[in-house]
CSV table of C-alpha atoms and ligand atoms in Angstrom, one decimal:
chain,number,residue,atom,x,y,z
A,117,UNK,CA,40.5,151.1,-3.8
A,118,UNK,CA,37.1,149.5,-4.0
A,119,UNK,CA,35.2,148.0,-1.0
A,120,UNK,CA,36.7,150.4,1.6
A,121,UNK,CA,36.2,154.0,2.6
A,122,UNK,CA,36.1,156.5,5.4
A,123,UNK,CA,33.0,157.3,7.3
A,124,UNK,CA,32.7,160.6,9.1
A,125,UNK,CA,30.4,160.4,12.1
A,126,UNK,CA,28.7,163.5,13.4
A,127,UNK,CA,29.9,164.3,16.8
A,128,UNK,CA,27.9,166.3,19.3
A,129,UNK,CA,30.7,168.0,21.2
A,130,UNK,CA,30.7,170.8,23.7
A,131,UNK,CA,31.9,171.7,27.2
A,132,UNK,CA,30.3,168.5,28.5
A,133,UNK,CA,32.4,166.3,26.2
A,134,UNK,CA,31.7,164.4,23.0
A,135,UNK,CA,28.9,162.1,21.9
A,136,UNK,CA,28.9,160.2,18.6
A,137,UNK,CA,25.6,158.4,17.6
A,138,UNK,CA,25.9,155.3,15.5
A,139,UNK,CA,22.8,153.8,13.8
A,140,UNK,CA,22.5,150.7,11.7
A,141,UNK,CA,21.7,151.5,8.0
A,142,UNK,CA,21.9,155.2,8.7
A,143,UNK,CA,25.5,156.0,9.2
A,144,UNK,CA,26.6,152.4,9.1
A,145,UNK,CA,25.9,150.8,5.7
A,146,UNK,CA,24.6,147.5,7.0
A,147,UNK,CA,22.7,146.0,10.0
A,148,UNK,CA,25.0,145.5,12.9
A,149,UNK,CA,24.9,141.9,14.2
A,150,UNK,CA,28.1,142.0,16.2
A,151,UNK,CA,30.4,144.4,18.0
A,152,UNK,CA,33.8,143.7,19.4
A,153,UNK,CA,36.7,145.8,20.5
A,154,UNK,CA,40.5,145.3,20.6
A,155,UNK,CA,42.5,146.9,23.3
A,156,UNK,CA,45.7,146.5,25.4
A,157,UNK,CA,47.7,145.6,22.3
A,158,UNK,CA,51.5,146.0,22.8
A,159,UNK,CA,52.9,148.5,20.3
A,160,UNK,CA,55.2,145.9,18.6
A,161,UNK,CA,52.3,143.5,17.9
A,162,UNK,CA,50.6,143.3,14.4
A,163,UNK,CA,47.2,141.8,14.1
A,164,UNK,CA,44.8,140.9,11.2
A,165,UNK,CA,46.6,139.3,8.3
A,166,UNK,CA,43.4,138.1,6.8
A,167,UNK,CA,40.5,139.0,4.6
A,168,UNK,CA,36.8,138.2,4.8
A,169,UNK,CA,34.8,136.7,2.0
A,170,UNK,CA,31.4,138.2,2.9
A,171,UNK,CA,31.7,140.4,6.0
A,172,UNK,CA,31.2,144.1,6.1
A,173,UNK,CA,32.8,146.0,9.0
A,174,UNK,CA,33.3,149.5,10.3
A,175,UNK,CA,36.3,150.2,12.5
A,176,UNK,CA,36.4,153.2,14.9
A,177,UNK,CA,39.3,154.0,17.1
A,178,UNK,CA,37.8,155.3,20.4
A,179,UNK,CA,41.0,156.2,22.0
A,180,UNK,CA,44.7,156.5,20.9
A,181,UNK,CA,45.6,155.5,17.4
A,182,UNK,CA,46.3,152.5,15.1
A,183,UNK,CA,47.4,152.0,11.5
A,184,UNK,CA,45.5,149.8,9.2
A,185,UNK,CA,47.2,148.4,6.0
A,186,UNK,CA,44.6,147.5,3.4
A,187,UNK,CA,45.3,145.4,0.2
A,188,UNK,CA,43.0,144.4,-2.6
A,189,UNK,CA,45.4,142.2,-4.5
A,190,UNK,CA,46.5,145.1,-6.7
A,191,UNK,CA,46.9,148.2,-4.6
A,192,UNK,CA,47.7,148.8,-1.0
A,193,UNK,CA,47.2,151.7,1.3
A,194,UNK,CA,47.6,152.6,5.0
A,195,UNK,CA,44.9,154.4,6.9
A,196,UNK,CA,45.6,155.8,10.4
A,197,UNK,CA,42.6,155.8,12.8
A,198,UNK,CA,43.1,158.5,15.5
A,199,UNK,CA,39.8,160.2,15.8
A,200,UNK,CA,36.6,158.8,17.5
A,201,UNK,CA,34.4,160.3,14.8
A,202,UNK,CA,36.4,159.0,11.8
A,203,UNK,CA,35.5,155.4,10.9
A,204,UNK,CA,36.8,153.0,8.3
A,205,UNK,CA,34.5,150.8,6.3
A,206,UNK,CA,36.1,147.6,5.1
A,207,UNK,CA,34.0,145.4,2.8
A,208,UNK,CA,34.5,141.8,1.5
A,209,UNK,CA,37.8,140.6,0.1
A,210,UNK,CA,40.0,143.4,1.5
A,211,UNK,CA,43.1,142.1,3.2
A,212,UNK,CA,43.8,144.0,6.5
A,213,UNK,CA,46.8,144.3,8.9
A,214,UNK,CA,46.6,146.4,12.1
A,215,UNK,CA,49.8,147.7,13.7
A,216,UNK,CA,51.3,150.6,15.7
A,217,UNK,CA,48.6,150.4,18.4
A,218,UNK,CA,49.4,153.2,20.8
A,219,UNK,CA,49.1,152.8,24.6
A,220,UNK,CA,45.4,153.0,25.6
A,221,UNK,CA,44.2,152.4,22.0
A,222,UNK,CA,40.6,151.0,21.9
A,223,UNK,CA,39.6,149.8,18.4
A,224,UNK,CA,35.8,149.3,18.2
A,225,UNK,CA,34.6,147.1,15.3
A,226,UNK,CA,31.0,146.8,14.1
A,227,UNK,CA,30.3,143.8,11.9
A,228,UNK,CA,27.4,142.8,9.6
A,229,UNK,CA,27.5,139.1,10.6
A,230,UNK,CA,28.1,136.8,13.6
A,231,UNK,CA,31.5,135.4,14.0
A,232,UNK,CA,32.2,132.7,11.5
A,233,UNK,CA,35.8,131.4,11.0
A,234,UNK,CA,34.8,130.0,7.6
A,235,UNK,CA,34.4,133.5,6.3
A,236,UNK,CA,38.1,134.2,6.9
A,237,UNK,CA,40.9,133.9,4.4
A,238,UNK,CA,44.1,133.7,6.5
A,239,UNK,CA,46.5,132.4,3.9
A,240,UNK,CA,47.8,135.2,1.7
A,241,UNK,CA,48.4,133.1,-1.4
A,242,UNK,CA,44.8,131.8,-1.2
A,243,UNK,CA,43.6,135.4,-0.7
A,244,UNK,CA,45.4,136.6,-3.9
A,245,UNK,CA,43.8,133.7,-5.8
A,246,UNK,CA,40.3,134.6,-4.6
A,247,UNK,CA,40.8,138.4,-4.9
A,248,UNK,CA,41.7,137.9,-8.5
A,249,UNK,CA,38.4,136.2,-9.2
A,250,UNK,CA,36.4,138.7,-7.0
A,251,UNK,CA,37.9,141.9,-8.4
A,252,UNK,CA,38.5,140.4,-11.8
A,253,UNK,CA,35.9,142.5,-13.6
A,254,UNK,CA,36.9,145.9,-12.1
B,398,T46,C1,39.0,141.8,11.7
B,398,T46,C2,39.9,142.6,12.5
B,398,T46,C3,39.7,144.1,12.3
B,398,T46,C4,35.9,135.2,18.2
B,398,T46,O1,35.7,134.2,18.8
B,398,T46,N1,34.8,136.0,18.0
B,398,T46,C5,34.9,137.2,17.3
B,398,T46,O2,33.9,137.9,17.1
B,398,T46,C6,36.2,137.6,16.8
B,398,T46,C7,36.4,138.9,16.1
B,398,T46,C8,37.3,136.8,17.1
B,398,T46,N2,37.1,135.6,17.7
B,398,T46,C9,38.3,134.8,18.0
B,398,T46,C10,39.0,134.2,16.8
B,398,T46,C11,40.4,134.1,17.2
B,398,T46,O3,40.6,132.8,17.9
B,398,T46,O4,39.3,135.6,18.7
B,398,T46,C12,40.6,135.2,18.3
B,398,T46,C13,41.4,136.4,17.7
B,398,T46,O5,40.8,136.8,16.5
B,398,T46,P1,41.7,137.3,15.3
B,398,T46,O6,43.0,136.7,15.3
B,398,T46,O7,40.9,137.1,14.0
B,398,T46,O8,41.8,138.8,15.6
B,398,T46,P2,42.4,140.0,14.7
B,398,T46,O9,42.6,141.2,15.6
B,398,T46,O10,43.5,139.6,13.9
B,398,T46,O11,41.2,140.3,13.7
B,398,T46,C14,40.0,140.9,14.2
B,398,T46,C15,38.8,140.2,13.6
B,398,T46,O12,38.9,138.8,13.8
B,398,T46,C16,38.7,140.4,12.1
B,398,T46,O13,37.4,140.0,11.6
B,398,T46,O14,38.6,142.2,10.6
B,398,T46,O15,39.9,142.3,13.9
């Protein structure tokens, strides 16, 4: 699938614990303009159900685990985030759904742009239409 991929962060671990450095344009493929995190999500709740037109993001599960279903209009795949040094890059025009949040899960998201509701496609039929145009030449 295009426009997504795993990012392995170097962790500095030892008897004193674990430290993971994150640097814009070094191990994150864009300048980070915004950070948010999602936590305290009941296990039966599913979030996401949208795509972004322009936004690039990296998701990192700092504690617990969560599953991310990704779609590009043709293929779909599920990635489980359960390791604080294994990130998931999601680029433009990838549909995402997050589910199976475990108790204590903390999902950190680093984003390339400030929040802009106009960048979201929340209607799946509209997403399929725009994804066909976007990925049309692949
Ligand atoms: C994404 C996945 C992984 C803001 O006001 N500012 C923000 O920076 C964000 C991210 C959200 N909001 C507002 C918009 C909604 O009224 O917070 C509310 C919940 O957002 P949403 O329903 O989009 O949350 P999720 O968990 O479905 O999606 C979020 C991000 O919005 C989205 O970009 O890729 O996490």
